[in-house]
XYZ file of C-alpha atoms in Angstrom:
427
model
C 125.935 -37.672 88.353
C 124.657 -35.577 90.790
C 123.083 -33.710 87.913
C 121.482 -35.954 85.845
C 119.902 -37.245 89.790
C 119.173 -33.013 90.091
C 117.477 -32.355 86.826
C 115.541 -35.579 86.630
C 114.017 -34.696 90.700
C 112.766 -31.457 89.163
C 111.250 -32.482 86.457
C 109.666 -35.252 88.512
C 108.673 -32.141 90.691
C 107.318 -30.365 87.800
C 105.023 -33.139 86.584
C 103.497 -33.512 90.497
C 102.390 -29.807 90.087
C 100.695 -30.604 86.377
C 98.719 -33.574 88.405
C 97.698 -31.551 91.267
C 96.394 -28.207 89.088
C 94.609 -30.409 86.461
C 93.069 -32.562 89.857
C 92.436 -29.052 91.381
C 90.466 -27.504 87.871
C 88.549 -30.304 86.691
C 86.339 -29.994 90.008
C 85.783 -26.418 89.006
C 84.889 -27.668 85.370
C 82.398 -29.442 86.483
C 80.630 -27.426 88.818
C 81.108 -24.533 86.303
C 78.808 -26.726 83.844
C 76.249 -27.583 85.621
C 75.661 -23.283 86.515
C 73.655 -22.626 83.790
C 75.474 -19.462 81.499
C 73.200 -16.318 81.009
C 73.402 -17.300 77.668
C 71.482 -20.349 78.623
C 68.578 -18.085 80.244
C 65.307 -17.461 78.737
C 65.137 -14.330 77.891
C 61.290 -12.564 78.930
C 60.275 -12.507 75.496
C 61.326 -16.399 75.324
C 60.045 -17.274 78.091
C 56.583 -14.969 76.790
C 56.526 -17.370 73.491
C 57.007 -20.505 75.140
C 53.830 -19.851 77.301
C 52.351 -18.888 74.001
C 53.126 -21.872 72.311
C 51.876 -23.849 75.415
C 48.385 -22.085 76.144
C 47.695 -21.967 72.784
C 48.979 -24.560 70.280
C 47.472 -27.731 71.501
C 43.769 -25.552 71.201
C 45.154 -24.673 67.879
C 45.432 -28.036 66.543
C 42.505 -29.544 68.387
C 40.089 -27.136 67.118
C 41.565 -27.359 62.711
C 40.944 -31.199 63.649
C 37.312 -30.254 64.315
C 37.643 -28.241 61.085
C 38.979 -30.473 59.162
C 35.358 -32.424 59.703
C 33.219 -29.686 59.888
C 32.708 -29.017 62.986
C 33.051 -25.565 62.586
C 31.135 -24.868 65.616
C 32.500 -26.704 67.489
C 35.770 -25.173 66.689
C 34.792 -22.424 67.502
C 33.552 -23.656 71.065
C 37.088 -25.111 71.692
C 38.513 -21.748 70.614
C 36.664 -19.659 73.270
C 38.480 -21.984 75.802
C 41.518 -19.680 75.250
C 43.002 -17.649 78.085
C 41.683 -14.390 77.516
C 45.337 -13.037 77.659
C 45.047 -14.617 74.436
C 41.861 -14.401 72.636
C 43.041 -11.450 70.825
C 45.773 -13.585 69.466
C 45.730 -12.545 65.682
C 46.159 -16.374 64.982
C 43.429 -17.241 66.851
C 40.820 -14.401 65.380
C 41.842 -16.125 62.042
C 41.056 -19.269 62.955
C 37.657 -18.225 64.396
C 36.761 -16.037 61.217
C 37.905 -18.838 58.773
C 35.982 -21.455 61.241
C 32.312 -18.696 60.863
C 33.059 -18.096 57.061
C 32.593 -21.721 56.071
C 29.778 -22.420 58.884
C 27.877 -19.552 56.801
C 28.889 -20.999 52.983
C 27.460 -24.491 53.611
C 24.301 -24.524 50.820
C 21.788 -26.459 50.229
C 21.426 -29.438 48.512
C 18.205 -29.138 45.923
C 18.239 -32.430 44.429
C 17.466 -36.619 45.029
C 20.342 -37.715 47.518
C 22.049 -40.751 46.917
C 22.416 -44.258 48.586
C 24.849 -46.639 47.883
C 25.457 -50.047 49.665
C 28.008 -53.085 49.577
C 27.495 -56.695 50.840
C 30.012 -57.657 52.763
C 33.901 -57.869 51.110
C 35.556 -60.877 49.446
C 38.936 -60.363 50.900
C 40.700 -63.328 48.804
C 39.401 -63.804 45.160
C 40.941 -66.765 44.522
C 38.302 -68.255 47.384
C 35.403 -66.890 46.410
C 36.075 -66.649 42.607
C 37.000 -71.116 42.618
C 34.370 -71.972 40.496
C 31.683 -73.720 43.333
C 28.585 -72.945 43.148
C 28.824 -70.119 44.674
C 31.416 -68.411 43.017
C 28.551 -66.880 40.415
C 26.547 -65.435 42.730
C 29.743 -63.782 44.587
C 30.490 -61.967 41.098
C 27.388 -60.483 40.492
C 26.738 -59.071 44.345
C 29.598 -58.587 46.244
C 32.045 -56.108 45.915
C 36.043 -56.756 46.740
C 38.436 -54.950 49.018
C 40.447 -53.619 46.265
C 37.473 -52.261 44.534
C 35.550 -50.612 47.990
C 39.064 -48.340 48.256
C 39.017 -47.727 44.659
C 35.381 -46.618 45.150
C 35.659 -44.573 47.670
C 38.880 -42.819 45.769
C 36.732 -42.236 43.173
C 34.018 -40.837 45.077
C 36.031 -38.804 46.909
C 37.562 -37.410 43.545
C 34.541 -36.660 42.178
C 33.538 -34.355 45.530
C 30.609 -36.524 47.412
C 30.746 -36.673 51.415
C 29.031 -39.038 53.245
C 25.975 -37.505 55.676
C 23.625 -39.143 57.802
C 20.209 -40.157 56.163
C 18.442 -38.225 58.666
C 19.767 -35.566 57.251
C 16.859 -35.604 54.822
C 14.052 -34.861 56.410
C 13.394 -31.996 59.903
C 10.920 -32.677 62.957
C 9.212 -30.161 62.789
C 5.672 -29.210 65.852
C 2.437 -29.312 64.561
C 0.038 -26.561 67.292
C -1.830 -29.543 68.169
C 1.421 -30.852 69.605
C 2.045 -33.957 67.398
C 5.271 -34.900 65.589
C 5.613 -35.159 62.150
C 8.259 -34.501 58.879
C 9.489 -31.947 56.242
C 11.459 -32.906 53.573
C 15.310 -31.329 53.880
C 17.025 -30.562 51.752
C 21.093 -31.519 53.288
C 23.462 -28.270 53.876
C 26.750 -29.224 52.915
C 30.352 -27.180 51.800
C 30.022 -25.777 48.438
C 30.542 -28.218 45.759
C 29.941 -31.414 47.753
C 27.460 -33.757 46.748
C 26.271 -35.500 49.537
C 25.618 -39.635 49.348
C 24.543 -41.830 51.862
C 26.374 -45.222 52.472
C 24.547 -48.415 53.742
C 26.412 -52.304 54.426
C 23.722 -55.427 54.459
C 23.633 -57.704 56.660
C 27.483 -57.976 58.388
C 26.667 -61.277 59.605
C 29.193 -63.209 57.676
C 27.310 -66.014 57.575
C 28.631 -69.646 57.676
C 28.282 -70.551 53.933
C 31.153 -67.879 53.035
C 33.247 -69.284 56.384
C 35.895 -70.664 53.210
C 35.197 -68.417 50.529
C 37.792 -65.810 51.361
C 35.502 -63.000 53.322
C 36.400 -61.907 57.220
C 34.832 -63.850 60.064
C 33.686 -60.800 62.117
C 34.552 -57.803 63.633
C 36.359 -57.009 66.590
C 37.722 -54.119 68.652
C 41.755 -54.240 68.582
C 43.982 -53.541 70.696
C 43.547 -49.377 70.965
C 39.802 -49.963 70.819
C 39.134 -49.272 67.467
C 36.838 -51.506 64.618
C 38.369 -53.687 62.783
C 38.161 -57.686 61.175
C 39.340 -60.683 62.216
C 40.745 -62.395 58.468
C 41.455 -65.744 58.914
C 43.896 -66.797 55.090
C 44.399 -69.868 54.032
C 46.643 -71.213 56.192
C 44.623 -70.773 58.938
C 47.079 -67.556 60.054
C 44.557 -64.703 61.508
C 44.924 -61.090 60.564
C 43.612 -57.934 62.348
C 42.700 -55.543 60.471
C 40.886 -53.558 57.302
C 38.592 -56.448 55.827
C 34.979 -55.267 55.380
C 33.473 -51.942 54.353
C 32.836 -50.289 58.277
C 36.780 -50.070 59.323
C 37.598 -49.262 55.784
C 35.556 -46.551 55.708
C 37.121 -45.585 58.681
C 40.767 -45.530 57.950
C 40.030 -43.667 54.476
C 37.991 -40.932 56.867
C 41.057 -40.086 59.477
C 43.144 -40.283 56.012
C 40.198 -37.905 54.393
C 38.082 -36.477 57.266
C 36.584 -34.141 54.568
C 35.145 -37.348 53.360
C 32.515 -37.060 56.034
C 29.970 -34.574 57.062
C 30.618 -34.019 61.046
C 32.090 -37.993 61.189
C 28.768 -39.831 59.148
C 29.687 -42.866 57.999
C 26.837 -45.510 56.799
C 23.954 -47.969 58.455
C 24.839 -51.397 59.283
C 21.691 -52.933 57.996
C 21.904 -56.475 59.994
C 19.779 -59.375 59.641
C 19.481 -62.037 62.630
C 19.073 -65.336 61.957
C 22.898 -66.000 62.098
C 23.079 -63.185 65.176
C 25.326 -60.541 63.969
C 28.922 -59.166 63.620
C 30.337 -62.472 62.800
C 28.958 -63.665 66.669
C 25.705 -66.256 66.738
C 23.833 -64.695 69.004
C 21.122 -66.278 67.821
C 21.611 -69.621 68.736
C 20.869 -69.708 72.201
C 23.094 -73.459 72.716
C 25.941 -71.378 72.591
C 28.121 -72.074 75.320
C 29.865 -68.537 74.333
C 26.569 -66.930 74.519
C 26.972 -64.031 76.940
C 30.019 -63.434 76.016
C 29.228 -62.614 72.201
C 25.893 -60.381 73.286
C 28.730 -58.528 75.301
C 31.174 -58.441 72.373
C 27.775 -57.409 70.283
C 27.226 -54.589 72.641
C 30.614 -53.263 72.906
C 31.694 -53.663 69.319
C 27.754 -52.209 67.821
C 28.937 -48.909 70.557
C 32.131 -48.288 69.241
C 30.596 -48.129 65.346
C 27.693 -45.871 67.059
C 30.398 -43.554 68.600
C 32.600 -43.459 65.000
C 29.499 -42.220 63.089
C 27.499 -45.879 62.333
C 23.802 -46.556 62.311
C 21.896 -49.717 62.695
C 19.031 -50.601 60.670
C 16.536 -53.782 60.623
C 16.960 -55.957 57.571
C 14.887 -58.023 58.803
C 15.574 -61.086 61.194
C 15.185 -63.681 58.701
C 16.060 -61.856 55.781
C 12.363 -62.586 54.457
C 10.958 -60.731 51.142
C 9.289 -58.240 53.049
C 6.399 -57.746 50.064
C 5.355 -61.176 50.189
C 5.150 -62.249 53.227
C 2.218 -62.186 55.322
C 1.686 -59.823 57.949
C 1.674 -62.366 60.993
C 5.433 -62.944 59.203
C 6.263 -59.848 59.438
C 5.444 -59.760 62.843
C 7.258 -62.346 64.029
C 10.802 -61.450 62.114
C 10.201 -57.981 63.716
C 9.846 -58.903 67.075
C 12.800 -61.521 66.937
C 14.715 -58.811 65.156
C 14.495 -56.420 68.193
C 14.976 -58.956 70.958
C 17.760 -60.625 69.538
C 18.803 -58.058 67.602
C 18.033 -54.161 68.554
C 19.314 -55.566 72.099
C 22.337 -55.414 71.448
C 23.071 -52.777 69.247
C 20.526 -50.393 69.615
C 16.532 -49.228 69.262
C 16.384 -47.675 65.325
C 14.399 -45.484 62.913
C 15.815 -47.489 59.783
C 14.148 -50.017 57.774
C 16.095 -51.254 54.945
C 14.110 -54.178 52.522
C 15.887 -56.891 52.134
C 16.240 -58.223 48.636
C 15.406 -54.324 47.736
C 11.874 -55.366 47.712
C 9.429 -52.447 49.117
C 5.975 -52.859 50.985
C 2.763 -50.576 49.154
C 2.435 -46.732 50.841
C 0.294 -46.811 52.367
C -0.428 -50.273 53.970
C -1.458 -52.276 56.687
C 2.118 -53.291 56.669
C 4.104 -50.196 56.520
C 1.507 -48.505 59.772
C 2.524 -51.684 61.558
C 6.331 -51.188 61.091
C 5.687 -47.530 61.502
C 4.245 -48.526 65.393
C 7.846 -49.883 66.025
C 9.248 -46.975 65.244
C 10.695 -46.661 61.651
C 9.842 -44.094 59.947
C 13.346 -43.872 57.039
C 12.444 -47.169 54.139
C 14.885 -48.052 52.056
C 14.393 -50.121 48.713
C 16.572 -50.562 45.747
C 16.556 -48.470 42.354
C 20.258 -48.808 41.057
C 19.406 -46.257 37.841
C 18.031 -43.334 39.815
C 18.331 -41.673 43.122
C 14.871 -41.293 44.574
C 13.522 -39.926 48.057
C 10.383 -38.729 49.169
C 9.302 -36.852 52.543
C 5.869 -37.460 54.234
C 4.695 -35.946 57.023
C 4.966 -39.800 58.998
C 8.089 -41.371 56.547
C 11.051 -41.147 54.439
C 11.608 -42.955 51.398
C 15.123 -43.836 49.490
C 16.101 -46.382 47.304
C 19.670 -47.207 47.337
C 22.034 -48.236 44.551
C 24.051 -52.004 44.550
C 27.592 -51.307 43.665
C 29.079 -54.860 43.217
C 29.451 -57.095 40.103
C 26.543 -57.118 38.582
C 25.789 -53.046 38.829
C 29.333 -51.714 37.624
C 30.021 -54.610 34.366
C 26.653 -54.960 33.026
C 24.902 -51.240 34.175
C 28.353 -49.031 34.456
C 25.947 -45.850 33.001
C 23.534 -46.135 35.465
C 26.395 -45.090 37.800
C 28.174 -43.159 35.962
C 27.744 -39.555 37.984
C 29.539 -41.599 40.940
C 31.900 -42.935 39.816
C 33.759 -44.955 36.534
C 33.553 -48.205 37.180
C 36.158 -49.384 34.030
C 38.313 -47.243 37.070
C 37.915 -49.926 39.857
C 36.087 -53.381 39.022
C 39.118 -55.891 40.431
C 41.069 -57.399 37.035
C 40.524 -61.035 39.088
C 36.457 -61.280 38.535
C 35.264 -64.220 36.038
C 32.530 -63.524 33.137
C 29.622 -63.107 34.797
C 27.711 -66.362 33.788
């Protein structure tokens, strides 16, 4: 009995000793874990690599992003900001050489530059082509969202690149100090074909309200230009439902489709406001808020490469209206639209109908600051530069052209690949 008790006491003492040892070891282990070991400490060489990465990587990435959009001079300027100790780094030198060579490899495009245009896009074809009195007009003169996206893919694959219309000429100063225009051949990367793009109206007129079009442009939560689209069920959607945001997204994905950020021209009317806001209505209770919205959207559009043009306040036939009517129309456009979107030197003729050159109307429009005049001629590109103005014709990429005159745009795209299968027969 005593022997058994002794064994139990000895076993208990051994157990207590083990527990005490474990309790003493535990805090030591935790403390040891807190202490860095020699293996965890970066070596001098590793620290040097880390410092290089911190100094170079952000700037190299910024320069490369600029270079993708052909901002080579700006990319080189970013490389010039690199700290002196890394200025001769091999990766930096290679990037600098690459950008300089790319910049010097631009070539002049000697042919007339194409100019394509769209009206606001059809989002829901079942509403646009529903057989009512507007259906055939939409079928002729409008393009669908899916067609627009397919057209951009075709243009990109065929090596087209968006340019600013102002690349068509250069301003020179005569000996007497007066400014004059001279024809210029746009400089583009070798193998690329320059292209001007424009969008007519962008007012989202009342007659389009229930026909499957976007309702207005707006700025999303990230400050980007998008559309508000309201579907048949009344559900609101914010996204890419017209040419501007679709092109913006495409250029983000394909920055080499745009020469130094150029996008296109918004040829705005004014008789039902602009950009989907009825700033033409002085009795509107939201007039001031709408005006501020247009200013903000227009500012963002211009920041991201878009230009504005006058398409006439009332979308009147510029060639056939009276001189005084043209004056009144232009004055009102400037007062109600230019006051919000900014002044412009581009005039896009309503219906594509050009005035005579020279003429009293031309002199007047020039006196109002317009120097670029755009009509419509689908078959062949046309550009003419004089001392005081530039003329360029535009090609409409719509149902009429793509279905009845595909050969007129075969240099741009294969129309059979882009026509929306939901289009009905043209009547």
